[in-house]
């Protein structure tokens, strides 16, 4: 609470810690601007002296379709997650059907199943139904990362909505659906944003499902774009790192715009439910 | 859980709600004639129905298929023709007797325990550091989230390049202080440590954020009282802060455990579990069996995966128990 002379000393230490922590991120950016001929230099250039935009040119030429697919998959996952999770959370938190507790418990368990294992089951099903290597298939698989989390977070938030608010709506003649749409949804805006952020980020970052369920498709997400790049082309690290920088942009933008939602989501996920 | 304890008891709310006449604009034709209570229950299940269908289709069914895979002798051909013979627990027996099983289990334990120990200790130290107010504190704390938000393929490939034997910045720094270069990713002695270091880095933000919020929840007058009693800073931490933080610590560690058991991307991207299984864990082994070869062995892959689920569930149930107890307290 008191900011005395010692506060500055702490700020200095804090900056050092943060710099150490973020060094890999800096290094990724630095390498993305480094020329091919300087790449294997020892000691390396600490700053992008004689920097090049070659890497970014390669991204523009080769990776844009991947980025587009990731955007579509991310938005699709957010939409699917919200459509499933918001009504369910409302029901669990406010309408309280019998057996709701068991469902909540199952959702907790669902979060503990490793993605690698889900991928194997999905592979068998997708192969049989012909959705292997398609964008909708990937959206469905990616949504399993977010749905249980989303329902639990939203339900925890919605159970905090005062009962009086809902009653008032009912006295005014609003049905369950109307109350949901016109009262609960607007009030829950912040938690819906939090959930959407995480659903998007998880889908954007997903590698397990992409590499098992969309390996052979014509529409692959950016995580596979980077992965193929490393595999085919491990000389051009500036291009690989430039792709990595571009792939990190959504995370960075979201962090800047919505940092309080992000922090709220992490803690809510861990501490509340 | 915290929210639930703060709202009025559910029963009271429900009985009040039930007295309100059923709205006519409900849509469901039979609803407005049925008693109000019934319509409420129908609405509750109508709102839940999409999720229940979703859980059955996209959790229960894939898991069932996975168990089925693990009990049959699958090849790519039998996948298409659907005639894989049932072999009981043969895949499990095969997996447990495999030379990779012991090392993979051991690597999973080392990777998980070492990751958790460092993530938690560093995260807690930073959380304590950030509870002191100073300029830029909130901004710096937000920046700490970046590693956690980056796609794992991004952080893993960055670490791969940093740990590169000839041109990596880590060996360049070591050379500057006179240490010989280390073959981080290509030597069997180091590859497991390399992926663990990267995983620790990725996990610190989560620990920091959760423990920080736990520290915020401890009332400051407790510290002031301890300070008046003459406790030193270190004593205050060990005797007051740390015990009060125990429930949050337990949950952080258990969640971290469940997450770390699942880790696949980092190891696969950095080392593919190699060289020669030196950094193979159960998760990467399962993936390699199922998808990493030209000739996939889905049955054994699914068997390894199911063993991993069982391990995760055991700890997961411990987690839920701990959380229930905390919620009740």
Coordinates of C-alpha atoms in Angstrom, one line a residue:
Chain A
X1 CA 0.0 0.0 0.0
X2 CA 2.8 2.4 0.8
X3 CA 5.0 3.3 -2.2
X4 CA 8.2 4.4 -0.7
X5 CA 11.7 4.6 -2.0
X6 CA 11.8 0.8 -1.7
X7 CA 9.0 0.5 -4.3
X8 CA 11.4 1.4 -7.1
X9 CA 13.8 -1.2 -6.0
X10 CA 11.0 -3.7 -6.3
X11 CA 10.0 -2.4 -9.7
X12 CA 13.6 -2.9 -10.9
X13 CA 13.6 -6.5 -9.6
X14 CA 10.2 -7.1 -11.2
X15 CA 11.4 -5.9 -14.5
X16 CA 14.4 -8.2 -14.3
X17 CA 12.2 -11.2 -13.5
X18 CA 9.8 -10.4 -16.3
X19 CA 12.7 -10.0 -18.8
X20 CA 14.1 -13.4 -17.8
X21 CA 10.7 -15.0 -18.2
X22 CA 10.0 -13.4 -21.5
X23 CA 13.5 -14.0 -22.9
X24 CA 12.3 -16.9 -25.1
X25 CA 9.6 -14.8 -26.5
X26 CA 12.2 -12.1 -27.3
X27 CA 14.4 -14.6 -28.8
X28 CA 11.7 -15.9 -31.1
X29 CA 11.2 -12.3 -32.4
X30 CA 14.9 -11.8 -32.7
X31 CA 15.5 -15.0 -34.7
X32 CA 12.5 -14.2 -36.9
X33 CA 14.4 -11.1 -38.2
X34 CA 17.8 -12.7 -38.5
X35 CA 19.4 -13.3 -41.9
X36 CA 20.0 -16.9 -43.0
X37 CA 23.8 -16.4 -43.1
X38 CA 23.8 -15.0 -39.5
X39 CA 21.7 -17.8 -38.1
X40 CA 24.5 -20.2 -37.2
X41 CA 26.8 -17.5 -35.9
X42 CA 28.4 -18.0 -32.5
X43 CA 27.9 -16.0 -30.4
X44 CA 24.6 -15.1 -31.9
X45 CA 23.5 -11.5 -32.6
X46 CA 21.6 -10.4 -29.5
X47 CA 19.7 -7.8 -31.5
X48 CA 18.4 -8.1 -35.1
X49 CA 21.4 -6.1 -36.6
X50 CA 21.2 -6.3 -40.4
X51 CA 17.7 -7.6 -39.8
X52 CA 15.7 -9.1 -42.7
X53 CA 12.0 -9.4 -43.4
X54 CA 12.6 -12.6 -45.5
X55 CA 11.0 -14.7 -42.8
X56 CA 7.8 -12.6 -42.8
X57 CA 7.7 -12.6 -46.6
X58 CA 7.8 -16.4 -46.5
X59 CA 4.9 -16.4 -44.0
X60 CA 2.8 -14.2 -46.3
X61 CA 3.6 -16.4 -49.3
X62 CA 3.1 -19.8 -47.6
X63 CA 1.2 -19.6 -44.4
X64 CA -1.8 -17.4 -45.0
X65 CA -4.2 -20.3 -45.9
X66 CA -3.2 -22.0 -42.6
X67 CA -3.9 -18.9 -40.7
X68 CA -7.3 -18.6 -42.3
X69 CA -8.2 -22.2 -41.4
X70 CA -7.1 -21.5 -37.8
X71 CA -9.3 -18.5 -37.7
X72 CA -12.3 -20.4 -39.0
X73 CA -11.7 -23.3 -36.6
X74 CA -11.2 -20.9 -33.7
X75 CA -14.4 -19.0 -34.3
X76 CA -16.3 -22.2 -35.1
X77 CA -15.2 -23.7 -31.8
X78 CA -16.2 -20.6 -29.9
X79 CA -19.7 -20.7 -31.5
X80 CA -20.2 -24.4 -30.8
X81 CA -18.9 -24.1 -27.3
X82 CA -21.2 -21.2 -26.4
X83 CA -24.3 -22.9 -28.0
X84 CA -23.8 -26.0 -26.0
X85 CA -22.4 -24.5 -22.7
X86 CA -24.5 -21.3 -22.1
X87 CA -27.9 -22.9 -21.9
X88 CA -26.5 -25.9 -20.0
X89 CA -24.8 -23.6 -17.5
X90 CA -28.1 -21.6 -17.0
X91 CA -29.9 -24.8 -16.4
X92 CA -27.4 -26.2 -13.9
X93 CA -27.1 -22.9 -12.1
X94 CA -30.7 -21.7 -12.0
X95 CA -33.2 -24.3 -13.0
X96 CA -31.4 -27.0 -11.1
X97 CA -32.7 -30.2 -12.6
X98 CA -32.4 -33.5 -10.7
X99 CA -29.1 -35.1 -11.6
X100 CA -27.4 -31.8 -12.2
X101 CA -24.8 -32.5 -9.6
X102 CA -23.8 -35.7 -11.3
X103 CA -23.5 -33.9 -14.6
X104 CA -21.2 -31.3 -12.9
X105 CA -19.1 -34.1 -11.6
X106 CA -18.9 -35.7 -15.0
X107 CA -17.7 -32.4 -16.5
X108 CA -14.9 -32.2 -13.9
X109 CA -13.8 -35.7 -14.9
X110 CA -14.1 -34.9 -18.6
X111 CA -11.5 -32.2 -18.2
X112 CA -9.0 -34.8 -17.0
X113 CA -9.0 -37.0 -20.1
X114 CA -5.8 -36.5 -22.1
X115 CA -6.3 -35.1 -25.6
X116 CA -4.1 -37.8 -27.1
X117 CA -6.5 -40.4 -26.0
X118 CA -9.6 -38.6 -27.1
X119 CA -7.9 -38.2 -30.5
X120 CA -7.6 -41.9 -30.9
X121 CA -11.3 -42.5 -30.3
X122 CA -12.2 -39.6 -32.6
X123 CA -9.9 -41.0 -35.3
X124 CA -11.8 -44.2 -35.3
X125 CA -15.2 -42.4 -35.5
X126 CA -14.1 -39.8 -38.0
X127 CA -12.7 -42.4 -40.3
X128 CA -15.9 -44.3 -40.3
X129 CA -18.1 -41.3 -40.8
X130 CA -15.9 -39.5 -43.4
X131 CA -15.3 -36.3 -41.4
X132 CA -11.6 -37.0 -41.1
X133 CA -9.5 -34.2 -42.5
X134 CA -12.4 -31.7 -42.6
X135 CA -12.8 -28.4 -40.8
X136 CA -16.1 -29.2 -39.1
X137 CA -14.5 -32.4 -37.7
X138 CA -11.7 -30.4 -36.3
X139 CA -14.1 -27.9 -34.8
X140 CA -16.0 -30.6 -33.1
X141 CA -12.9 -32.2 -31.7
X142 CA -11.4 -28.8 -30.5
X143 CA -14.7 -27.9 -28.8
X144 CA -14.1 -30.8 -26.4
X145 CA -11.2 -28.9 -24.9
X146 CA -13.5 -26.0 -23.9
X147 CA -17.0 -27.3 -23.3
X148 CA -16.6 -28.8 -19.8
X149 CA -14.6 -25.8 -18.6
X150 CA -17.1 -23.4 -20.1
X151 CA -20.1 -25.0 -18.5
X152 CA -18.5 -25.1 -15.1
X153 CA -17.2 -21.5 -15.2
X154 CA -20.5 -20.1 -16.6
X155 CA -22.5 -22.1 -14.0
X156 CA -20.3 -20.8 -11.2
X157 CA -20.9 -17.3 -12.4
X158 CA -24.6 -17.7 -13.1
X159 CA -25.3 -19.1 -9.7
X160 CA -24.2 -15.8 -8.3
X161 CA -26.9 -13.9 -10.2
X162 CA -29.5 -12.8 -7.6
X163 CA -32.7 -14.8 -7.6
X164 CA -34.6 -11.5 -7.2
X165 CA -33.5 -10.4 -10.7
X166 CA -35.0 -13.5 -12.3
X167 CA -38.1 -13.3 -10.2
X168 CA -38.7 -9.8 -11.3
X169 CA -38.5 -10.9 -14.9
X170 CA -41.0 -13.7 -14.3
X171 CA -43.4 -11.3 -12.5
X172 CA -43.2 -9.2 -15.6
X173 CA -44.4 -12.2 -17.6
X174 CA -41.2 -13.4 -19.1
X175 CA -40.9 -17.1 -19.8
X176 CA -37.9 -19.2 -19.1
X177 CA -36.5 -18.6 -22.5
X178 CA -37.1 -14.9 -22.4
X179 CA -35.6 -14.6 -18.9
X180 CA -32.6 -16.5 -20.2
X181 CA -32.2 -14.4 -23.3
X182 CA -33.0 -10.9 -21.9
X183 CA -31.8 -11.1 -18.3
X184 CA -29.3 -13.9 -17.7
X185 CA -27.3 -13.6 -21.0
X186 CA -26.6 -9.8 -20.7
X187 CA -25.7 -10.1 -17.0
X188 CA -23.3 -12.9 -17.8
X189 CA -21.5 -11.0 -20.5
X190 CA -18.1 -11.0 -18.8
X191 CA -18.0 -14.7 -18.1
X192 CA -19.2 -15.4 -21.7
X193 CA -16.2 -13.3 -22.9
X194 CA -13.8 -15.2 -20.6
X195 CA -15.1 -18.6 -21.9
X196 CA -14.9 -17.4 -25.5
X197 CA -11.4 -16.2 -25.1
X198 CA -10.2 -19.6 -23.8
X199 CA -12.2 -21.6 -26.3
X200 CA -10.6 -19.6 -29.1
X201 CA -7.1 -19.8 -27.7
X202 CA -7.3 -23.5 -27.1
X203 CA -8.6 -24.2 -30.6
X204 CA -6.1 -21.9 -32.2
X205 CA -3.2 -23.6 -30.3
X206 CA -4.4 -27.1 -30.7
X207 CA -1.8 -29.5 -32.1
X208 CA -3.0 -32.9 -31.0
X209 CA -6.3 -33.0 -32.7
X210 CA -5.0 -31.2 -35.8
X211 CA -2.1 -33.6 -36.3
X212 CA -4.3 -36.7 -35.8
X213 CA -7.6 -35.7 -37.4
X214 CA -6.5 -33.2 -40.1
X215 CA -3.1 -34.4 -41.1
X216 CA -4.1 -35.3 -44.7
X217 CA -6.7 -32.6 -45.3
X218 CA -6.5 -29.7 -47.7
X219 CA -7.4 -27.3 -44.9
X220 CA -4.9 -27.4 -42.1
X221 CA -4.5 -25.0 -39.2
X222 CA -1.4 -22.9 -38.5
X223 CA 0.0 -25.3 -35.8
X224 CA 0.4 -27.9 -38.5
X225 CA 1.8 -25.2 -40.8
X226 CA 4.6 -24.6 -38.3
X227 CA 5.1 -28.3 -37.7
X228 CA 5.5 -29.1 -41.4
X229 CA 7.8 -26.1 -41.7
X230 CA 10.1 -27.5 -39.0
X231 CA 10.0 -30.9 -40.5
X232 CA 10.7 -29.9 -44.2
X233 CA 12.8 -26.9 -43.7
X234 CA 14.9 -26.8 -40.6
X235 CA 17.4 -24.4 -42.2
X236 CA 15.2 -21.4 -42.5
X237 CA 14.7 -20.7 -38.8
X238 CA 13.8 -17.1 -39.5
X239 CA 10.8 -18.2 -41.5
X240 CA 9.8 -20.7 -38.8
X241 CA 10.1 -18.2 -36.1
X242 CA 8.3 -15.6 -38.1
X243 CA 5.4 -18.0 -38.5
X244 CA 5.6 -18.6 -34.7
X245 CA 5.4 -14.8 -34.1
X246 CA 2.4 -14.5 -36.4
X247 CA 0.7 -17.5 -34.8
X248 CA 1.2 -15.8 -31.4
X249 CA -0.6 -12.6 -32.4
X250 CA -4.0 -13.7 -31.3
X251 CA -2.7 -14.6 -27.8
X252 CA -0.9 -11.3 -27.5
X253 CA -3.9 -9.3 -28.8
X254 CA -6.3 -11.1 -26.5
X255 CA -3.9 -10.5 -23.5
X256 CA -3.7 -6.8 -24.2
X257 CA -7.4 -6.3 -24.8
X258 CA -8.7 -8.7 -22.2
X259 CA -6.1 -9.3 -19.6
X260 CA -8.5 -9.2 -16.7
X261 CA -10.8 -11.8 -18.3
X262 CA -7.8 -14.0 -18.8
X263 CA -6.6 -13.8 -15.2
X264 CA -10.2 -14.3 -14.0
X265 CA -10.6 -17.4 -16.2
X266 CA -7.4 -19.0 -14.9
X267 CA -8.3 -18.5 -11.3
X268 CA -11.9 -19.3 -11.7
X269 CA -11.0 -22.6 -13.4
X270 CA -8.7 -23.5 -10.7
X271 CA -10.2 -22.3 -7.5
X272 CA -13.9 -22.1 -7.9
X273 CA -15.1 -25.1 -9.8
Chain B
X1 CA -18.2 -23.5 -5.2
X2 CA -17.5 -20.2 -3.5
X3 CA -20.4 -18.7 -5.4
X4 CA -22.7 -21.4 -4.4
X5 CA -22.2 -20.9 -0.7
X6 CA -23.0 -17.2 -1.1
X7 CA -26.3 -17.5 -2.8
X8 CA -29.5 -18.2 -0.9
X9 CA -30.2 -21.9 -0.4
X10 CA -31.5 -23.3 -3.7
X11 CA -34.6 -24.9 -2.3
X12 CA -36.0 -21.6 -1.0
X13 CA -35.5 -20.0 -4.4
X14 CA -37.1 -22.9 -6.2
X15 CA -40.2 -23.0 -4.1
X16 CA -40.7 -19.3 -4.6
X17 CA -40.3 -19.6 -8.3
X18 CA -42.7 -22.5 -8.6
X19 CA -45.6 -20.4 -7.4
X20 CA -45.3 -18.1 -10.3
X21 CA -47.8 -19.2 -13.0
X22 CA -46.4 -20.9 -15.9
X23 CA -45.8 -18.4 -18.7
X24 CA -47.9 -18.9 -21.8
X25 CA -45.3 -17.8 -24.3
X26 CA -43.3 -20.9 -23.5
X27 CA -43.5 -22.6 -26.9
X28 CA -43.8 -26.2 -25.8
X29 CA -47.5 -26.9 -26.5
X30 CA -48.2 -29.0 -23.5
X31 CA -46.4 -26.8 -21.1
X32 CA -49.0 -24.2 -20.3
X33 CA -51.6 -26.8 -19.1
X34 CA -49.2 -28.9 -17.1
X35 CA -48.5 -27.9 -13.5
X36 CA -45.9 -25.1 -13.1
X37 CA -43.4 -27.4 -11.4
X38 CA -43.5 -29.8 -14.3
X39 CA -42.9 -27.1 -16.9
X40 CA -39.9 -25.8 -14.9
X41 CA -38.4 -29.3 -14.9
X42 CA -39.0 -29.7 -18.7
X43 CA -37.3 -26.3 -19.3
X44 CA -34.3 -27.3 -17.2
X45 CA -33.8 -30.5 -19.3
X46 CA -34.5 -28.7 -22.5
X47 CA -31.7 -26.3 -21.7
X48 CA -29.4 -29.2 -20.7
X49 CA -30.3 -31.5 -23.6
X50 CA -27.8 -30.2 -26.2
X51 CA -25.0 -30.7 -23.7
X52 CA -26.1 -34.1 -22.7
X53 CA -26.3 -35.2 -26.3
X54 CA -22.9 -33.5 -26.9
X55 CA -21.3 -35.4 -23.9
X56 CA -22.7 -38.7 -25.1
X57 CA -21.6 -38.2 -28.7
X58 CA -18.2 -36.5 -28.2
X59 CA -16.9 -37.8 -24.9
X60 CA -18.6 -41.1 -24.0
X61 CA -18.7 -42.5 -27.5
X62 CA -15.0 -41.7 -28.4
X63 CA -13.9 -43.1 -25.1
X64 CA -16.0 -46.2 -25.7
X65 CA -14.4 -46.6 -29.1
X66 CA -11.0 -46.1 -27.5
X67 CA -11.7 -49.0 -25.0
X68 CA -13.0 -51.1 -27.9
X69 CA -9.8 -50.3 -29.9
X70 CA -7.6 -51.4 -26.9
X71 CA -9.4 -54.8 -26.7
X72 CA -9.1 -55.7 -30.4
X73 CA -6.3 -56.5 -32.9
X74 CA -6.7 -53.5 -35.2
X75 CA -4.8 -52.8 -38.4
X76 CA -5.5 -50.1 -40.9
X77 CA -7.3 -52.6 -43.1
X78 CA -9.5 -53.8 -40.3
X79 CA -10.4 -50.2 -39.6
X80 CA -12.0 -49.9 -43.0
X81 CA -13.5 -53.3 -43.1
X82 CA -14.5 -53.4 -39.4
X83 CA -13.5 -57.0 -38.8
X84 CA -10.9 -56.6 -36.1
X85 CA -10.8 -59.7 -33.9
X86 CA -11.5 -59.4 -30.2
X87 CA -8.3 -60.2 -28.2
X88 CA -9.3 -59.3 -24.7
X89 CA -6.5 -57.9 -22.6
X90 CA -3.7 -59.0 -25.0
X91 CA -2.9 -55.4 -26.0
X92 CA -2.5 -54.5 -22.3
X93 CA -0.3 -57.5 -21.7
X94 CA 1.8 -56.6 -24.7
X95 CA 2.2 -53.0 -23.7
X96 CA 3.2 -53.8 -20.1
X97 CA 5.8 -56.3 -21.2
X98 CA 7.2 -53.9 -23.8
X99 CA 10.7 -52.7 -23.2
X100 CA 9.4 -49.1 -23.5
X101 CA 6.9 -49.4 -20.7
X102 CA 9.2 -49.2 -17.7
X103 CA 11.2 -46.2 -19.0
X104 CA 8.0 -44.4 -20.3
X105 CA 6.4 -44.8 -16.8
X106 CA 9.6 -43.6 -15.1
X107 CA 10.0 -40.6 -17.5
X108 CA 6.3 -39.7 -16.8
X109 CA 7.0 -39.7 -13.1
X110 CA 10.2 -37.7 -13.4
X111 CA 8.8 -35.2 -15.8
X112 CA 5.7 -34.6 -13.7
X113 CA 7.3 -34.4 -10.3
X114 CA 10.2 -32.2 -11.4
X115 CA 8.0 -29.9 -13.4
X116 CA 5.5 -29.5 -10.5
X117 CA 8.2 -28.9 -7.9
X118 CA 9.8 -26.1 -9.9
X119 CA 6.6 -24.6 -11.3
X120 CA 5.1 -24.4 -7.9
X121 CA 8.2 -23.1 -6.1
X122 CA 9.0 -20.4 -8.7
X123 CA 5.3 -19.6 -9.1
X124 CA 4.9 -19.2 -5.3
X125 CA 8.0 -17.1 -4.9
X126 CA 6.8 -14.8 -7.7
X127 CA 3.3 -14.6 -6.3
X128 CA 4.7 -13.5 -2.9
X129 CA 6.9 -11.0 -4.7
X130 CA 4.0 -9.6 -6.6
X131 CA 1.7 -9.2 -3.5
X132 CA 3.9 -6.3 -2.5
X133 CA 2.6 -3.2 -4.2
X134 CA 5.1 -1.4 -6.5
X135 CA 4.9 0.5 -9.7
X136 CA 4.1 -1.5 -12.8
X137 CA 3.3 -4.5 -10.6
X138 CA 0.0 -5.3 -12.4
X139 CA 1.5 -4.8 -15.9
X140 CA 4.5 -7.0 -15.2
X141 CA 2.2 -9.7 -13.7
X142 CA 0.1 -9.6 -16.9
X143 CA 3.2 -10.0 -19.0
X144 CA 4.0 -13.1 -17.1
X145 CA 0.9 -14.7 -18.7
X146 CA 2.4 -14.6 -22.2
X147 CA 4.3 -17.9 -22.1
X148 CA 1.1 -19.6 -20.9
X149 CA -1.0 -18.2 -23.7
X150 CA 1.3 -18.9 -26.6
X151 CA 0.4 -22.0 -28.7
X152 CA 2.5 -24.9 -27.4
X153 CA 4.0 -25.4 -30.9
X154 CA 5.3 -21.9 -30.8
X155 CA 7.0 -22.2 -27.4
X156 CA 8.2 -25.7 -28.1
X157 CA 9.9 -24.7 -31.4
X158 CA 11.4 -21.6 -29.8
X159 CA 12.9 -23.8 -27.1
X160 CA 14.1 -26.3 -29.7
X161 CA 16.1 -23.5 -31.4
X162 CA 17.3 -22.0 -28.2
X163 CA 18.6 -25.4 -27.1
X164 CA 20.2 -26.3 -30.5
X165 CA 23.6 -27.8 -29.9
X166 CA 25.7 -25.7 -32.3
X167 CA 23.7 -22.5 -32.8
X168 CA 21.5 -22.3 -29.7
X169 CA 21.6 -19.2 -27.5
X170 CA 21.7 -21.4 -24.4
X171 CA 25.0 -23.0 -25.3
X172 CA 26.3 -19.6 -26.4
X173 CA 25.6 -18.2 -22.9
X174 CA 27.2 -21.3 -21.3
X175 CA 30.2 -20.9 -23.5
X176 CA 30.5 -17.3 -22.3
X177 CA 30.9 -18.5 -18.7
X178 CA 33.3 -21.3 -19.8
X179 CA 31.0 -24.3 -19.8
X180 CA 31.2 -26.8 -22.7
X181 CA 28.3 -27.1 -25.0
X182 CA 25.5 -29.5 -24.0
X183 CA 23.6 -31.6 -26.6
X184 CA 20.3 -30.7 -25.0
X185 CA 18.0 -32.4 -27.4
X186 CA 20.2 -35.1 -29.0
X187 CA 21.8 -36.7 -26.0
X188 CA 19.9 -39.3 -24.0
X189 CA 21.2 -37.9 -20.8
X190 CA 19.7 -34.5 -21.4
X191 CA 16.6 -34.7 -23.6
X192 CA 14.2 -35.4 -20.7
X193 CA 15.7 -32.5 -18.8
X194 CA 15.3 -30.2 -21.8
X195 CA 11.6 -30.9 -22.2
X196 CA 11.1 -30.6 -18.5
X197 CA 12.8 -27.1 -18.5
X198 CA 10.5 -26.0 -21.3
X199 CA 7.4 -27.4 -19.5
X200 CA 8.4 -25.6 -16.2
X201 CA 8.7 -22.4 -18.1
X202 CA 5.2 -22.9 -19.6
X203 CA 3.6 -23.8 -16.2
X204 CA 5.0 -20.9 -14.1
X205 CA 2.3 -18.4 -15.1
X206 CA -0.6 -20.7 -14.1
X207 CA 1.0 -21.3 -10.7
X208 CA 1.7 -17.6 -10.3
X209 CA -1.8 -16.5 -11.1
X210 CA -3.6 -19.0 -9.0
X211 CA -1.3 -18.7 -5.9
X212 CA -1.4 -14.9 -6.3
X213 CA -5.2 -14.9 -6.0
X214 CA -4.9 -17.3 -3.0
X215 CA -2.5 -14.9 -1.3
X216 CA -4.9 -12.0 -2.0
X217 CA -7.6 -13.9 -0.2
X218 CA -5.6 -14.0 3.1
X219 CA -6.8 -11.1 5.2
X220 CA -3.9 -8.6 5.8
X221 CA -4.7 -8.2 9.5
X222 CA -3.4 -11.7 10.1
X223 CA 0.0 -10.6 8.8
X224 CA -0.1 -7.4 10.8
X225 CA -0.8 -9.3 14.0
X226 CA 2.1 -11.6 13.3
X227 CA 4.3 -8.6 12.6
X228 CA 3.3 -7.1 16.0
X229 CA 4.2 -10.3 17.7
X230 CA 7.7 -9.8 16.3
X231 CA 7.7 -12.5 13.6
X232 CA 10.4 -12.0 11.0
X233 CA 9.5 -11.9 7.3
X234 CA 10.6 -15.5 6.8
X235 CA 8.7 -16.7 9.9
X236 CA 5.6 -14.9 8.8
X237 CA 5.8 -16.8 5.5
X238 CA 6.4 -20.2 6.9
X239 CA 4.2 -20.1 10.0
X240 CA 1.3 -17.9 8.7
X241 CA 1.1 -17.5 5.0
X242 CA 2.1 -20.9 3.8
X243 CA -0.3 -22.8 6.1
X244 CA -3.2 -20.5 5.2
X245 CA -2.4 -21.0 1.6
X246 CA -2.6 -24.8 1.9
X247 CA -6.0 -25.4 0.3
X248 CA -5.1 -23.3 -2.8
X249 CA -1.6 -24.9 -3.0
X250 CA -3.2 -28.4 -2.9
X251 CA -5.5 -27.6 -5.8
X252 CA -2.8 -25.9 -7.8
X253 CA -0.5 -28.9 -7.4
X254 CA -3.3 -31.4 -8.2
X255 CA -4.4 -29.5 -11.3
X256 CA -0.8 -29.1 -12.4
X257 CA -0.4 -32.9 -11.9
X258 CA -3.4 -33.7 -14.1
X259 CA -2.3 -31.2 -16.8
X260 CA 1.3 -32.4 -16.7
X261 CA 0.4 -36.1 -17.1
X262 CA -1.3 -35.1 -20.3
X263 CA 1.6 -33.1 -21.8
X264 CA 2.3 -34.3 -25.3
X265 CA 2.9 -31.4 -27.6
X266 CA 6.0 -30.1 -26.0
X267 CA 7.8 -33.4 -25.9
X268 CA 6.7 -34.5 -29.3
X269 CA 7.7 -31.2 -31.0
X270 CA 11.1 -30.9 -29.2
X271 CA 12.4 -34.5 -29.2
X272 CA 9.7 -36.9 -30.5
X273 CA 10.4 -38.8 -27.3
X274 CA 13.9 -39.5 -28.3
X275 CA 16.7 -40.0 -28.7
X276 CA 15.9 -43.7 -28.4
X277 CA 13.0 -43.3 -25.9
X278 CA 15.1 -41.1 -23.6
X279 CA 12.3 -38.6 -23.2
X280 CA 9.3 -40.9 -24.0
X281 CA 6.4 -40.6 -21.6
X282 CA 3.1 -42.5 -21.6
X283 CA 1.4 -39.8 -23.5
X284 CA 4.0 -39.6 -26.3
X285 CA 4.3 -43.3 -26.4
X286 CA 0.6 -43.7 -26.9
X287 CA 0.6 -41.2 -29.7
X288 CA 3.6 -42.8 -31.4
X289 CA 2.0 -46.2 -31.3
X290 CA -1.2 -44.9 -32.8
X291 CA -0.1 -42.2 -35.2
X292 CA 3.6 -41.9 -35.2
X293 CA 4.5 -44.8 -37.5
X294 CA 3.6 -45.7 -41.1
X295 CA 2.1 -48.9 -39.7
X296 CA 0.0 -47.8 -36.8
X297 CA -0.7 -50.1 -33.9
X298 CA -4.0 -48.6 -32.6
X299 CA -4.8 -51.4 -30.2
X300 CA -1.6 -51.0 -28.1
X301 CA -1.7 -47.2 -28.5
X302 CA -5.3 -47.1 -27.1
X303 CA -4.2 -49.5 -24.3
X304 CA -1.4 -47.1 -23.2
X305 CA -3.8 -44.2 -23.4
X306 CA -6.4 -46.0 -21.2
X307 CA -3.7 -46.7 -18.6
X308 CA -2.9 -43.0 -18.7
X309 CA -6.6 -42.1 -18.2
X310 CA -6.7 -44.4 -15.2
X311 CA -3.7 -42.7 -13.6
X312 CA -5.1 -39.2 -14.4
X313 CA -8.5 -40.2 -12.9
X314 CA -7.0 -41.5 -9.7
X315 CA -5.3 -38.1 -9.1
X316 CA -8.4 -36.3 -10.5
X317 CA -10.6 -37.9 -7.9
X318 CA -8.2 -36.9 -5.2
X319 CA -8.4 -33.3 -6.6
X320 CA -12.2 -33.4 -6.6
X321 CA -12.2 -34.7 -3.0
X322 CA -9.9 -32.0 -1.9
X323 CA -12.0 -29.4 -3.6
X324 CA -15.2 -30.6 -2.1
X325 CA -13.6 -30.4 1.3
X326 CA -12.4 -26.9 0.6
X327 CA -15.8 -25.9 -0.7
X328 CA -17.4 -27.2 2.5
X329 CA -14.9 -25.4 4.8

